[in-house]
Each structure stands twice: as C-alpha cells, then as structure tokens.
CSV table of C-alpha atoms in Angstrom, one decimal:
chain,number,residue,atom,x,y,z
A,1,MET,CA,-14.2,-37.9,-2.3
A,2,ARG,CA,-12.6,-38.2,1.1
A,3,LYS,CA,-12.0,-42.0,0.8
A,4,GLU,CA,-10.1,-41.5,-2.4
A,5,TRP,CA,-8.1,-38.7,-0.9
A,6,ILE,CA,-7.1,-40.6,2.2
A,7,LYS,CA,-5.4,-43.2,0.1
A,8,LYS,CA,-3.2,-40.5,-1.3
A,9,ARG,CA,-2.2,-39.2,2.1
A,10,SER,CA,0.5,-41.6,3.2
A,11,GLY,CA,3.8,-41.4,5.1
A,12,LYS,CA,4.7,-39.7,8.3
A,13,THR,CA,3.7,-36.2,7.2
A,14,ARG,CA,0.0,-35.9,6.1
A,15,THR,CA,-0.9,-32.3,6.6
A,16,GLN,CA,-2.4,-29.9,4.1
A,17,MET,CA,0.4,-27.5,4.9
A,18,TYR,CA,3.0,-30.1,4.0
A,19,TYR,CA,1.5,-30.6,0.6
A,20,ALA,CA,0.9,-26.9,0.0
A,21,LYS,CA,4.6,-26.2,0.7
A,22,GLN,CA,5.5,-28.9,-1.9
A,23,GLY,CA,3.4,-27.0,-4.4
A,24,ILE,CA,0.7,-29.7,-4.5
A,25,ILE,CA,-3.0,-28.7,-4.8
A,26,THR,CA,-5.0,-31.3,-2.8
A,27,GLU,CA,-8.5,-32.3,-3.5
A,28,GLU,CA,-9.6,-30.4,-0.4
A,29,MET,CA,-8.0,-27.2,-1.8
A,30,GLU,CA,-9.8,-27.8,-5.1
A,31,TYR,CA,-13.1,-28.2,-3.4
A,32,ILE,CA,-12.7,-25.1,-1.3
A,33,ALA,CA,-11.6,-23.0,-4.2
A,34,LYS,CA,-14.8,-23.8,-6.1
A,35,LYS,CA,-16.9,-23.2,-3.0
A,36,GLU,CA,-15.3,-19.9,-2.3
A,37,ASN,CA,-15.0,-18.7,-5.9
A,38,LEU,CA,-11.3,-18.5,-5.6
A,39,SER,CA,-8.4,-20.0,-7.5
A,40,ALA,CA,-7.0,-23.3,-6.2
A,41,GLU,CA,-3.5,-21.9,-6.4
A,42,LEU,CA,-4.4,-19.0,-4.1
A,43,ILE,CA,-5.8,-21.5,-1.6
A,44,ARG,CA,-2.6,-23.5,-1.8
A,45,SER,CA,-0.3,-20.5,-1.4
A,46,GLU,CA,-2.2,-19.2,1.6
A,47,VAL,CA,-2.1,-22.6,3.3
A,48,ALA,CA,1.7,-22.8,2.6
A,49,ARG,CA,2.2,-19.3,4.0
A,50,GLY,CA,0.1,-20.1,7.1
A,51,ARG,CA,-2.5,-17.5,6.5
A,52,LEU,CA,-5.2,-20.0,5.9
A,53,ILE,CA,-5.9,-23.4,7.4
A,54,ILE,CA,-8.0,-26.4,6.3
A,55,PRO,CA,-8.9,-28.3,9.5
A,56,ALA,CA,-9.5,-31.8,8.1
A,57,ASN,CA,-8.4,-34.8,10.3
A,58,ILE,CA,-7.7,-37.8,8.0
A,59,ASN,CA,-10.1,-39.9,10.2
A,60,HIS,CA,-13.1,-37.6,9.8
A,61,THR,CA,-14.0,-39.4,6.5
A,62,HIS,CA,-17.3,-37.7,5.7
A,63,LEU,CA,-16.1,-34.2,6.3
A,64,GLU,CA,-17.0,-31.4,3.8
A,65,PRO,CA,-13.7,-29.5,3.4
A,66,MET,CA,-13.7,-25.8,4.5
A,67,ALA,CA,-11.0,-23.1,5.1
A,68,ILE,CA,-10.4,-20.4,7.7
A,69,GLY,CA,-8.4,-17.4,6.5
A,70,ARG,CA,-8.6,-13.9,5.3
A,71,VAL,CA,-9.0,-14.7,1.6
A,72,THR,CA,-12.2,-16.7,2.3
A,73,LYS,CA,-15.5,-15.8,3.8
A,74,THR,CA,-15.6,-15.2,7.5
A,75,LYS,CA,-16.4,-18.4,9.3
A,76,VAL,CA,-18.5,-19.0,12.4
A,77,ASN,CA,-17.9,-21.7,15.1
A,78,SER,CA,-20.7,-23.0,17.4
A,79,ASN,CA,-19.8,-24.3,20.9
A,80,ILE,CA,-21.8,-27.2,22.2
A,81,GLY,CA,-21.0,-29.8,24.9
A,82,ALA,CA,-22.4,-31.6,27.9
A,83,SER,CA,-21.6,-30.9,31.5
A,84,ALA,CA,-21.8,-32.8,34.7
A,85,LEU,CA,-25.2,-31.2,35.3
A,86,ALA,CA,-26.9,-31.2,32.0
A,87,SER,CA,-27.2,-32.8,28.5
A,88,ASP,CA,-26.5,-36.2,27.0
A,89,ILE,CA,-25.5,-37.8,23.7
A,90,GLU,CA,-28.9,-37.3,22.0
A,91,GLU,CA,-29.1,-33.7,23.2
A,92,GLU,CA,-25.5,-32.9,21.9
A,93,VAL,CA,-26.2,-34.5,18.5
A,94,LYS,CA,-29.4,-32.4,18.3
A,95,LYS,CA,-27.3,-29.2,19.1
A,96,LEU,CA,-24.8,-30.2,16.5
A,97,LYS,CA,-27.5,-30.6,13.8
A,98,THR,CA,-29.1,-27.3,14.8
A,99,SER,CA,-25.7,-25.6,14.6
A,100,VAL,CA,-25.1,-27.0,11.1
A,101,LYS,CA,-28.6,-26.2,10.0
A,102,TYR,CA,-28.1,-22.5,10.9
A,103,GLY,CA,-24.7,-22.2,9.2
A,104,ALA,CA,-22.0,-23.3,11.6
A,105,ASP,CA,-18.7,-23.8,9.7
A,106,THR,CA,-17.1,-25.7,12.6
A,107,VAL,CA,-18.4,-27.0,15.9
A,108,MET,CA,-16.5,-27.3,19.2
A,109,ASP,CA,-17.4,-30.1,21.6
A,110,LEU,CA,-16.7,-28.5,25.0
A,111,SER,CA,-18.0,-31.4,27.1
A,112,ALA,CA,-16.6,-31.2,30.6
A,113,GLY,CA,-17.3,-33.4,33.5
A,114,ALA,CA,-19.9,-35.3,31.6
A,115,LYS,CA,-20.4,-39.0,31.5
A,116,ASN,CA,-19.6,-40.9,28.3
A,117,MET,CA,-17.3,-38.1,26.9
A,118,ASP,CA,-15.8,-40.5,24.3
A,119,GLU,CA,-19.2,-41.7,23.2
A,120,ILE,CA,-20.5,-38.2,23.0
A,121,ARG,CA,-17.6,-37.1,20.8
A,122,GLU,CA,-17.8,-40.2,18.6
A,123,ALA,CA,-21.5,-39.5,18.0
A,124,ILE,CA,-20.9,-35.8,17.2
A,125,ILE,CA,-18.1,-36.6,14.7
A,126,ALA,CA,-20.2,-39.4,13.1
A,127,ALA,CA,-23.1,-36.9,12.6
A,128,SER,CA,-21.0,-33.9,11.5
A,129,PRO,CA,-20.1,-32.8,8.0
A,130,VAL,CA,-18.1,-29.9,9.5
A,131,PRO,CA,-14.8,-30.0,11.4
A,132,ILE,CA,-15.0,-30.7,15.1
A,133,GLY,CA,-12.7,-29.0,17.6
A,134,THR,CA,-12.1,-29.8,21.3
A,135,VAL,CA,-10.2,-28.5,24.4
A,136,PRO,CA,-8.4,-31.8,25.3
A,137,MET,CA,-7.7,-30.5,28.8
A,138,TYR,CA,-11.3,-31.0,29.8
A,139,GLN,CA,-11.1,-34.7,29.2
A,140,ILE,CA,-7.6,-35.0,30.7
A,141,ILE,CA,-8.9,-33.6,34.0
A,142,ASP,CA,-12.0,-35.7,33.8
A,143,GLU,CA,-10.0,-38.9,33.5
A,144,ILE,CA,-7.3,-38.2,36.1
A,145,LYS,CA,-9.8,-36.4,38.5
A,146,ASP,CA,-7.1,-34.3,40.2
A,147,VAL,CA,-5.2,-31.6,38.2
A,148,GLU,CA,-2.2,-32.1,40.6
A,149,LYS,CA,-1.7,-35.6,39.2
A,150,LEU,CA,-1.5,-34.5,35.6
A,151,THR,CA,1.5,-35.9,33.7
A,152,TYR,CA,2.9,-35.3,30.3
A,153,ASP,CA,1.9,-38.8,29.3
A,154,ASP,CA,-1.8,-38.0,30.3
A,155,ILE,CA,-1.7,-35.1,27.9
A,156,LEU,CA,-0.3,-37.1,25.0
A,157,ARG,CA,-2.6,-40.1,25.6
A,158,VAL,CA,-5.8,-38.0,25.4
A,159,LEU,CA,-4.6,-36.0,22.4
A,160,GLU,CA,-3.8,-39.2,20.5
A,161,LYS,CA,-7.2,-40.7,21.4
A,162,GLN,CA,-9.1,-37.6,20.2
A,163,ALA,CA,-7.0,-37.4,17.1
A,164,LYS,CA,-7.8,-41.0,16.3
A,165,GLN,CA,-11.5,-40.3,16.8
A,166,GLY,CA,-11.4,-37.6,14.1
A,167,VAL,CA,-11.1,-34.3,15.9
A,168,SER,CA,-9.9,-31.7,13.4
A,169,TYR,CA,-8.5,-29.0,15.8
A,170,PHE,CA,-7.3,-28.8,19.3
A,171,THR,CA,-7.4,-25.8,21.6
A,172,ILE,CA,-4.1,-26.0,23.4
A,173,HIS,CA,-3.3,-23.5,26.2
A,174,ALA,CA,0.5,-23.6,25.6
A,175,GLY,CA,1.2,-19.9,25.7
A,176,LEU,CA,0.7,-19.2,29.4
A,177,LEU,CA,4.1,-19.2,31.1
A,178,LEU,CA,5.3,-18.9,34.6
A,179,ARG,CA,6.7,-15.4,34.0
A,180,HIS,CA,3.2,-14.3,33.0
A,181,MET,CA,1.6,-15.2,36.4
A,182,PRO,CA,2.6,-12.0,38.3
A,183,LEU,CA,0.7,-10.0,35.5
A,184,VAL,CA,-2.5,-11.8,36.4
A,185,ALA,CA,-2.5,-10.3,39.9
A,186,LYS,CA,-3.1,-6.9,38.4
A,187,ARG,CA,-6.4,-8.0,36.9
A,188,LYS,CA,-10.0,-7.5,38.1
A,189,MET,CA,-11.0,-11.0,37.0
A,190,GLY,CA,-7.8,-13.0,36.8
A,191,ILE,CA,-7.9,-16.1,34.5
A,192,VAL,CA,-11.4,-16.8,33.0
A,193,SER,CA,-10.3,-19.5,30.5
A,194,ARG,CA,-11.3,-22.9,31.9
A,195,GLY,CA,-8.3,-24.6,30.2
A,196,GLY,CA,-6.1,-21.8,31.2
A,197,SER,CA,-7.1,-21.8,34.8
A,198,LEU,CA,-6.6,-25.6,35.1
A,199,THR,CA,-3.1,-25.3,33.5
A,200,ALA,CA,-2.2,-22.4,35.8
A,201,SER,CA,-3.3,-24.4,38.8
A,202,TRP,CA,-1.0,-27.2,37.9
A,203,MET,CA,1.9,-24.8,37.2
A,204,LEU,CA,1.5,-23.0,40.6
A,205,LYS,CA,1.2,-26.3,42.5
A,206,HIS,CA,4.2,-27.8,41.0
A,207,HIS,CA,6.2,-24.6,40.4
A,208,LYS,CA,7.0,-25.9,36.9
A,209,GLU,CA,6.6,-24.5,33.4
A,210,ASN,CA,3.3,-25.0,31.4
A,211,PRO,CA,3.3,-28.7,30.5
A,212,PHE,CA,1.7,-28.0,27.1
A,213,TYR,CA,4.6,-25.6,26.4
A,214,THR,CA,7.2,-28.1,27.6
A,215,ILE,CA,6.0,-31.0,25.4
A,216,PHE,CA,4.9,-28.8,22.5
A,217,ASP,CA,7.1,-30.8,20.1
A,218,GLU,CA,5.5,-34.1,21.0
A,219,ILE,CA,2.0,-32.5,20.6
A,220,LEU,CA,3.1,-31.3,17.1
A,221,ASP,CA,4.1,-34.9,16.2
A,222,ILE,CA,0.5,-36.1,17.0
A,223,CYS,CA,-1.1,-33.3,15.1
A,224,ARG,CA,1.1,-34.0,12.1
A,225,ARG,CA,0.2,-37.7,12.0
A,226,TYR,CA,-3.5,-37.0,11.8
A,227,ASP,CA,-3.5,-33.5,10.3
A,228,VAL,CA,-5.0,-31.9,13.4
A,229,SER,CA,-4.8,-28.1,13.3
A,230,LEU,CA,-3.9,-26.2,16.5
A,231,SER,CA,-6.0,-23.5,17.8
A,232,LEU,CA,-3.6,-21.9,20.2
A,233,GLY,CA,-5.7,-20.9,23.2
A,234,ASP,CA,-5.6,-17.5,24.9
A,235,SER,CA,-5.5,-18.5,28.6
A,236,LEU,CA,-5.2,-14.9,29.5
A,237,ARG,CA,-8.0,-13.5,27.4
A,238,PRO,CA,-9.8,-10.7,29.2
A,239,GLY,CA,-13.0,-11.7,31.0
A,240,CYS,CA,-14.1,-8.1,31.4
A,241,LEU,CA,-13.5,-4.7,29.8
A,242,TYR,CA,-11.3,-3.6,32.7
A,243,ASP,CA,-8.8,-6.3,31.8
A,244,ALA,CA,-8.9,-5.8,28.0
A,245,SER,CA,-5.6,-5.3,26.1
A,246,ASP,CA,-3.6,-5.6,29.3
A,247,GLU,CA,0.0,-6.7,29.6
A,248,ALA,CA,-0.9,-10.3,30.6
A,249,GLN,CA,-3.0,-10.7,27.4
A,250,LEU,CA,-0.4,-9.2,25.1
A,251,GLU,CA,2.6,-11.1,26.6
A,252,GLU,CA,0.9,-14.4,26.1
A,253,LEU,CA,0.0,-13.4,22.5
A,254,LYS,CA,3.7,-12.9,21.8
A,255,THR,CA,4.4,-16.5,23.1
A,256,LEU,CA,1.6,-17.8,20.8
A,257,GLY,CA,3.5,-16.2,17.9
A,258,GLU,CA,6.7,-18.1,18.9
A,259,LEU,CA,4.7,-21.4,19.1
A,260,THR,CA,3.2,-20.7,15.6
A,261,LEU,CA,6.6,-20.7,14.0
A,262,LYS,CA,7.5,-24.0,15.8
A,263,ALA,CA,4.3,-25.5,14.5
A,264,TRP,CA,4.9,-24.3,10.9
A,265,ASP,CA,8.4,-25.9,11.0
A,266,LYS,CA,6.6,-29.2,11.4
A,267,ASP,CA,3.9,-28.4,8.8
A,268,VAL,CA,1.2,-28.2,11.5
A,269,GLN,CA,-1.6,-25.7,10.7
A,270,VAL,CA,-2.3,-23.0,13.3
A,271,MET,CA,-4.9,-20.4,14.2
A,272,ILE,CA,-4.8,-18.1,17.1
A,273,GLU,CA,-7.6,-17.6,19.7
A,274,GLY,CA,-8.4,-14.1,20.9
A,275,PRO,CA,-10.6,-12.2,23.3
A,276,GLY,CA,-13.0,-12.1,25.0
A,277,HIS,CA,-14.2,-8.7,26.3
A,278,VAL,CA,-12.9,-5.7,24.4
A,279,PRO,CA,-14.4,-2.2,24.1
A,280,ILE,CA,-15.2,-1.1,20.6
A,281,ASN,CA,-12.3,1.4,20.4
A,282,GLU,CA,-9.7,-1.3,21.1
A,283,ILE,CA,-10.8,-4.0,18.7
A,284,GLU,CA,-8.8,-2.9,15.7
A,285,ARG,CA,-5.6,-2.6,17.8
A,286,ASN,CA,-6.1,-6.2,19.1
A,287,VAL,CA,-6.4,-7.5,15.6
A,288,ARG,CA,-3.4,-5.6,14.3
A,289,LEU,CA,-1.2,-6.9,17.2
A,290,GLU,CA,-2.2,-10.5,16.5
A,291,GLN,CA,-1.3,-10.1,12.9
A,292,ILE,CA,2.1,-8.7,13.9
A,293,TYR,CA,3.0,-11.0,16.8
A,294,CYS,CA,1.5,-14.2,15.2
A,295,HIS,CA,2.8,-13.7,11.7
A,296,GLU,CA,-0.7,-13.3,10.1
A,297,ALA,CA,-1.9,-16.8,11.3
A,298,PRO,CA,-5.8,-16.8,11.1
A,299,PHE,CA,-7.3,-15.1,14.1
A,300,TYR,CA,-10.3,-16.8,15.8
A,301,VAL,CA,-12.1,-14.7,18.5
A,302,LEU,CA,-14.9,-15.2,21.0
A,303,GLY,CA,-17.1,-12.2,20.3
A,304,PRO,CA,-15.6,-9.9,21.5
A,305,LEU,CA,-18.2,-8.6,23.9
A,306,VAL,CA,-18.2,-4.8,23.8
A,307,LEU,CA,-20.0,-4.4,27.2
A,308,ASP,CA,-20.2,-6.4,30.4
A,309,ILE,CA,-23.8,-5.7,31.4
A,310,GLY,CA,-25.7,-7.5,28.6
A,311,ALA,CA,-26.4,-10.7,30.6
A,312,GLY,CA,-29.2,-12.6,28.7
A,313,TYR,CA,-28.4,-10.6,25.6
A,314,ASP,CA,-24.7,-11.2,25.2
A,315,HIS,CA,-25.3,-12.7,21.8
A,316,ILE,CA,-26.2,-9.2,20.6
A,317,GLY,CA,-23.5,-7.3,22.4
A,318,SER,CA,-20.8,-9.7,21.2
A,319,ALA,CA,-22.1,-9.8,17.6
A,320,ILE,CA,-21.4,-6.0,17.4
A,321,GLY,CA,-17.8,-6.7,18.4
A,322,ALA,CA,-17.7,-9.7,16.1
A,323,ALA,CA,-18.7,-7.8,13.0
A,324,MET,CA,-16.1,-5.2,13.7
A,325,ALA,CA,-13.4,-7.8,14.4
A,326,ALA,CA,-14.1,-9.6,11.1
A,327,TRP,CA,-14.0,-6.3,9.2
A,328,TYR,CA,-10.6,-5.6,10.7
A,329,GLY,CA,-9.1,-9.0,9.9
A,330,VAL,CA,-10.5,-11.8,12.0
A,331,SER,CA,-11.0,-15.1,10.1
A,332,MET,CA,-13.4,-17.0,12.4
A,333,LEU,CA,-15.9,-15.9,15.0
A,334,CYS,CA,-16.8,-18.1,18.0
A,335,TYR,CA,-20.5,-17.5,18.6
A,336,VAL,CA,-21.9,-16.4,22.0
A,337,THR,CA,-25.4,-17.4,23.0
A,338,PRO,CA,-28.0,-15.6,25.2
A,339,LYS,CA,-26.9,-18.0,28.0
A,340,GLU,CA,-23.3,-16.8,28.1
A,341,HIS,CA,-22.2,-16.3,31.7
A,342,LEU,CA,-25.5,-17.7,32.9
A,343,GLY,CA,-25.8,-21.4,32.0
A,344,LEU,CA,-25.4,-24.3,29.5
A,345,PRO,CA,-27.0,-23.4,26.1
A,346,ASN,CA,-29.9,-25.5,24.9
A,347,GLU,CA,-30.9,-26.0,21.3
A,348,LYS,CA,-32.9,-22.8,21.2
A,349,ASP,CA,-29.9,-20.8,22.5
A,350,VAL,CA,-27.7,-22.4,19.8
A,351,ARG,CA,-30.1,-21.1,17.1
A,352,GLU,CA,-30.1,-17.6,18.5
A,353,GLY,CA,-26.3,-17.5,18.9
A,354,MET,CA,-25.8,-18.8,15.4
A,355,MET,CA,-28.1,-16.3,13.8
A,356,ALA,CA,-26.5,-13.4,15.6
A,357,TYR,CA,-23.1,-14.5,14.3
A,358,LYS,CA,-24.1,-15.3,10.8
A,359,ILE,CA,-25.4,-11.8,10.6
A,360,ALA,CA,-22.0,-10.4,11.9
A,361,ALA,CA,-19.9,-12.6,9.6
A,362,HIS,CA,-22.0,-11.8,6.5
A,363,SER,CA,-22.0,-8.1,7.3
A,364,ALA,CA,-18.2,-8.1,7.4
A,365,ASP,CA,-17.9,-10.1,4.2
A,366,ILE,CA,-20.0,-7.5,2.4
A,367,ALA,CA,-17.8,-4.7,3.7
A,368,ARG,CA,-14.7,-6.7,2.7
A,369,LYS,CA,-16.1,-7.1,-0.8
A,370,ILE,CA,-15.7,-10.8,-0.8
A,371,PRO,CA,-16.6,-12.1,-4.3
A,372,HIS,CA,-20.4,-12.7,-4.6
A,373,ALA,CA,-20.9,-12.0,-0.8
A,374,ARG,CA,-23.8,-9.5,-1.6
A,375,ASP,CA,-25.5,-11.5,-4.3
A,376,ARG,CA,-28.0,-13.0,-1.9
A,377,ASP,CA,-28.8,-9.5,-0.5
A,378,ASP,CA,-29.4,-8.0,-3.9
A,379,ALA,CA,-31.7,-10.9,-4.8
A,380,MET,CA,-33.6,-10.3,-1.5
A,381,SER,CA,-34.1,-6.6,-2.5
A,382,ASP,CA,-35.6,-7.7,-5.8
A,383,ALA,CA,-37.9,-10.2,-4.1
A,384,ARG,CA,-39.0,-7.6,-1.6
A,385,TYR,CA,-39.8,-5.0,-4.2
A,386,HIS,CA,-41.8,-7.5,-6.2
A,387,PHE,CA,-43.6,-8.9,-3.2
A,388,ASP,CA,-42.2,-12.4,-3.8
A,389,TRP,CA,-42.7,-13.7,-0.3
A,390,ASN,CA,-41.6,-17.3,-0.9
A,391,ARG,CA,-38.4,-16.1,-2.5
A,392,GLN,CA,-37.8,-13.8,0.5
A,393,PHE,CA,-38.3,-16.7,2.9
A,394,GLU,CA,-35.9,-18.8,0.8
A,395,LEU,CA,-33.2,-16.1,0.8
A,396,ALA,CA,-33.4,-15.2,4.5
A,397,LEU,CA,-30.6,-16.4,6.9
A,398,ASP,CA,-33.3,-18.1,8.9
A,399,PRO,CA,-36.2,-19.0,6.5
A,400,GLU,CA,-38.3,-20.6,9.2
A,401,ARG,CA,-38.2,-17.5,11.4
A,402,ALA,CA,-39.0,-15.1,8.5
A,403,ARG,CA,-42.0,-17.2,7.5
A,404,GLU,CA,-43.2,-17.5,11.1
A,405,PHE,CA,-43.1,-13.7,11.6
A,406,HIS,CA,-44.8,-13.0,8.3
A,407,ASP,CA,-47.6,-15.5,9.0
A,408,GLU,CA,-48.1,-14.4,12.6
A,409,THR,CA,-50.2,-11.5,11.5
A,410,LEU,CA,-51.2,-12.6,8.0
A,411,PRO,CA,-51.9,-16.3,8.4
A,412,GLN,CA,-54.1,-16.9,5.4
A,413,GLU,CA,-52.6,-18.5,2.4
A,414,VAL,CA,-53.9,-15.8,0.2
A,415,PHE,CA,-51.6,-13.2,1.7
A,416,LYS,CA,-48.5,-15.1,0.4
A,417,GLU,CA,-49.3,-13.3,-2.8
A,418,ALA,CA,-50.3,-10.0,-1.2
A,419,GLU,CA,-48.5,-6.9,-2.3
A,420,PHE,CA,-48.1,-5.6,1.3
A,421,CYS,CA,-47.3,-6.9,4.8
A,422,SER,CA,-49.0,-6.1,8.1
A,423,MET,CA,-46.5,-3.3,8.9
A,424,CYS,CA,-48.1,-0.8,6.5
A,425,GLY,CA,-51.0,-2.6,4.8
A,426,PRO,CA,-52.0,-2.0,1.2
A,427,LYS,CA,-52.7,1.7,1.5
A,428,PHE,CA,-49.4,2.8,3.0
A,429,CYS,CA,-46.9,0.3,1.5
A,430,SER,CA,-44.1,2.4,0.0
A,431,TYR,CA,-43.3,-0.2,-2.6
A,432,LYS,CA,-46.9,-0.4,-3.8
A,433,VAL,CA,-47.4,3.4,-3.8
A,434,THR,CA,-44.2,3.9,-5.8
A,435,GLN,CA,-45.1,1.1,-8.3
A,436,ASP,CA,-48.6,2.5,-8.8
A,437,ALA,CA,-47.2,6.0,-9.4
A,438,MET,CA,-44.7,4.8,-11.9
A,439,LYS,CA,-47.4,2.9,-13.9
A,440,GLN,CA,-49.2,6.3,-14.3
A,441,PHE,CA,-46.1,8.1,-15.3
A,442,ASN,CA,-44.1,8.0,-18.5
A,443,TRP,CA,-41.0,6.7,-16.8
A,444,ASP,CA,-39.1,5.9,-20.0
A,445,GLU,CA,-39.6,9.5,-21.3
A,446,PHE,CA,-38.6,11.0,-18.0
A,447,LYS,CA,-35.4,9.0,-17.8
A,448,LYS,CA,-34.6,10.0,-21.4
A,449,GLU,CA,-35.0,13.7,-20.6
A,450,ALA,CA,-33.0,13.4,-17.4
A,451,MET,CA,-30.1,11.7,-19.1
A,452,GLU,CA,-30.1,14.3,-21.9
A,453,LYS,CA,-30.1,17.1,-19.3
A,454,MET,CA,-27.1,15.5,-17.5
A,455,LYS,CA,-25.3,15.2,-20.8
A,456,ASN,CA,-25.8,18.8,-21.6
A,457,GLU,CA,-24.7,19.9,-18.2
A,458,ASN,CA,-21.4,18.0,-18.5
C-alpha cells in the first residue's frame, strides 16, 4: 500500500495537509477512516483544518497510517532511547517491539549521548510499523559536542538527515524566546525540558534569539519535502506543581500558536506539546488555553503528573492526569513510566507505562463516546458473567498479565472452565449465586408482571 502511494506523492509539496487542502482523499486517509469507523471526508477536512495530523514520512515505507486528533481515538506515545550510560541497538529495538505490542500508537527515539545514534534510529524505524518521532537537538549536540558551537547549518543538516531516515515527527523547541527568559527566574525549577535547556543555554551565551525560531521557515521546507510533522515543544513546561500554569508557560504557548499558523501556510502538519506537572484543578484550563492560543491544533501532553511525590509510581499519578486531559480535549498522551525522574526505563518499565496510559486513553474514549469505544468492555462483561476465562484473557488490555494473575492461585487447567475465581470461590461468587437463583425462579413471568405494573403506573 505504501509503495503505491509514494509513487503518487511527487513534486515539492508532499504533505497530507497539502492534499487535504486540495480536496484530495489520500490512501492514508482512507485507511485511517476505516480503522477509526469514520468517514474519509471527515478525516480529510480535519487534516485540512489542522485539527488532525497524519504523521507519515514518505521514507517510512512500511508504516501503518494513523491519525492524531479529536475526532479519532486518543493516542498514546511511548518514549524509548539509549543514553551514554545505558542501552544499545538490540535493547532499543526490544523496547520498540514491547511498546508496539502493548499498544503504542507512536514511539519517540530520545537517544541522547549514545554511541551509534544513526544506527539505533535506522534499526528502530526499520522495525517499526508506527510513526517514529525524535528531538533532533539531542543528536545536534552529540555531533558538535559543545552547544556554544551550534550553527544554523548544524540544525538543518541533522533535520535533513533524520527526515531522510524516515522520522515522521520532530519535536522542535522554537517557541522559547529571549523575552521569556526573565519569567523563568520566578520559577522553583526553571527549565526542565532537555531540548529547551540546551536551546536556552545557546541563547544566553550568544545573546541571540532562539535559532529554531530564527530559521523556522527553513525547517518548514525540510518538513514539507518529506512530510515530517512538527511537534512544537514546550521548553517552558512546568517541572513541578509550583510552576504549573505560570506566565512563562503560557507566554511560550502563545508563540507556539504563531508558529502553528506559519507551518500551516506551508502545509506542514503540527501538534502542540504540553505539560508536565499540573494539579487536577488546572488541567481543563490548560487544555482550553491551548485550543485558543494554538487554533485547535492537536494537543500532545506528558502526563500531566498531578502530584510531585509519586517517585517510583509516577506512571499512576500521571495516568490520572492523562485520563482527565484526554477527556477535556487532548489528542495524544505521552506515557510516563515508573522510572520517571529516577532513571532510564527498561523493557519492563515500558510495559508498565504503556498499560497505565492505554487505560487512561481508553477511559477517556468511553467518556467521549467515541464510536465503538465501549464494545470491548461490553464483551468483557458478557465473558465475565458467563465465566469464559479464555475470552476474558483475549479481551484484556494485557492478556498475558490477566492470564498470569488468574493462574497464580488456580494453576490447574481444569479451572479455566471453573465458574468462580480465587477471590470468592464457588460458594460466594456473586455471578454464580445470582445465576443459580434465577434458574429456580420464573424470571420470564416476573419480568412480564413487572412490565405490566410499570405500564399501569404510567
């Protein structure tokens, strides 16, 4: 499917947004519409409007198309990546496969300071059926070694290289401006974004405007050639509840809105990155402000974490905020693992983070009444009531974990057909007690009498 489509994408402008604006429904749009139970025309119109993006670099030839926007299901991103201290190509590919296995819709390669960064990324893209995102600043600094030596050409060279490799979206920290820097001084934790802090360091040392902001038009030209979407990064996202929703964060958000319009003028797809650490009572306001300042471009948030003291359990604390954020209007959630703030996640941590966030995303989709979002839950209810254990395992978000927990206390194969679990046993199982009672009761006659009584009362 992708090879046939690539032949059709010719000329200087190759983006999904370009074709959507021309009224053309691409094969990617058709595929997504069927997968999401939506009309292809709705997908096209939302892409043209900028409320939905299809991150699909033309060089990622075995990519399964997906979309990020409010009319589609809430998506979940998994962060992986090697560091100078841990991980290698084999480990990163393993993390990628674990991410995809447990439902990641996109994966970000956040390798920083690692050896063989190009080879790691090539291996990840080659093994991935989902879009891959990066923060190019990490490789830029790795190659030039000293942030002071950063040039505009360094930025464009690395972006072009990653685009050629097949990266489908870049996180670009272009919204942090010199005029925002005094606002950072009021914070408890300053700048916690890695890409943002590196960019700010260059700005302060050279007393010059953000280089990504200065050459934003040239960056757009690269994105347009390969159909790389932009994930406009929030350099000033709050790193603690104390800094949440402060002036620094919101002023940068307004700049991201200006950059969004510039990108759309060149038919480059955009989503906006968001916080961070936000108390429960401020989540809705954060989402509403993004929709206003950034013209309803898809919102992509990390968490948000709703408390600062959950170290070791931040995947839980942040999933609470993530479910609320998705309910209020966020289109994609960036997962948080138990290792957040503590260390580089391993394969086990990836699984835990993914499950926490698939629960958050699915819960929001049910609340939003996304078409067919609850079908699987209703089927699970039927399977539970009828003690169909294998069907329950099949429907669970994590079938292996469900089976593992069931078999932990009832390991014999005979209990796969048992009409109880180890929680209550056969004597106190409410399903079993109810079913036995109903067998001894003329349920049809009772229902008939009840309906007749209701009719008379009305």
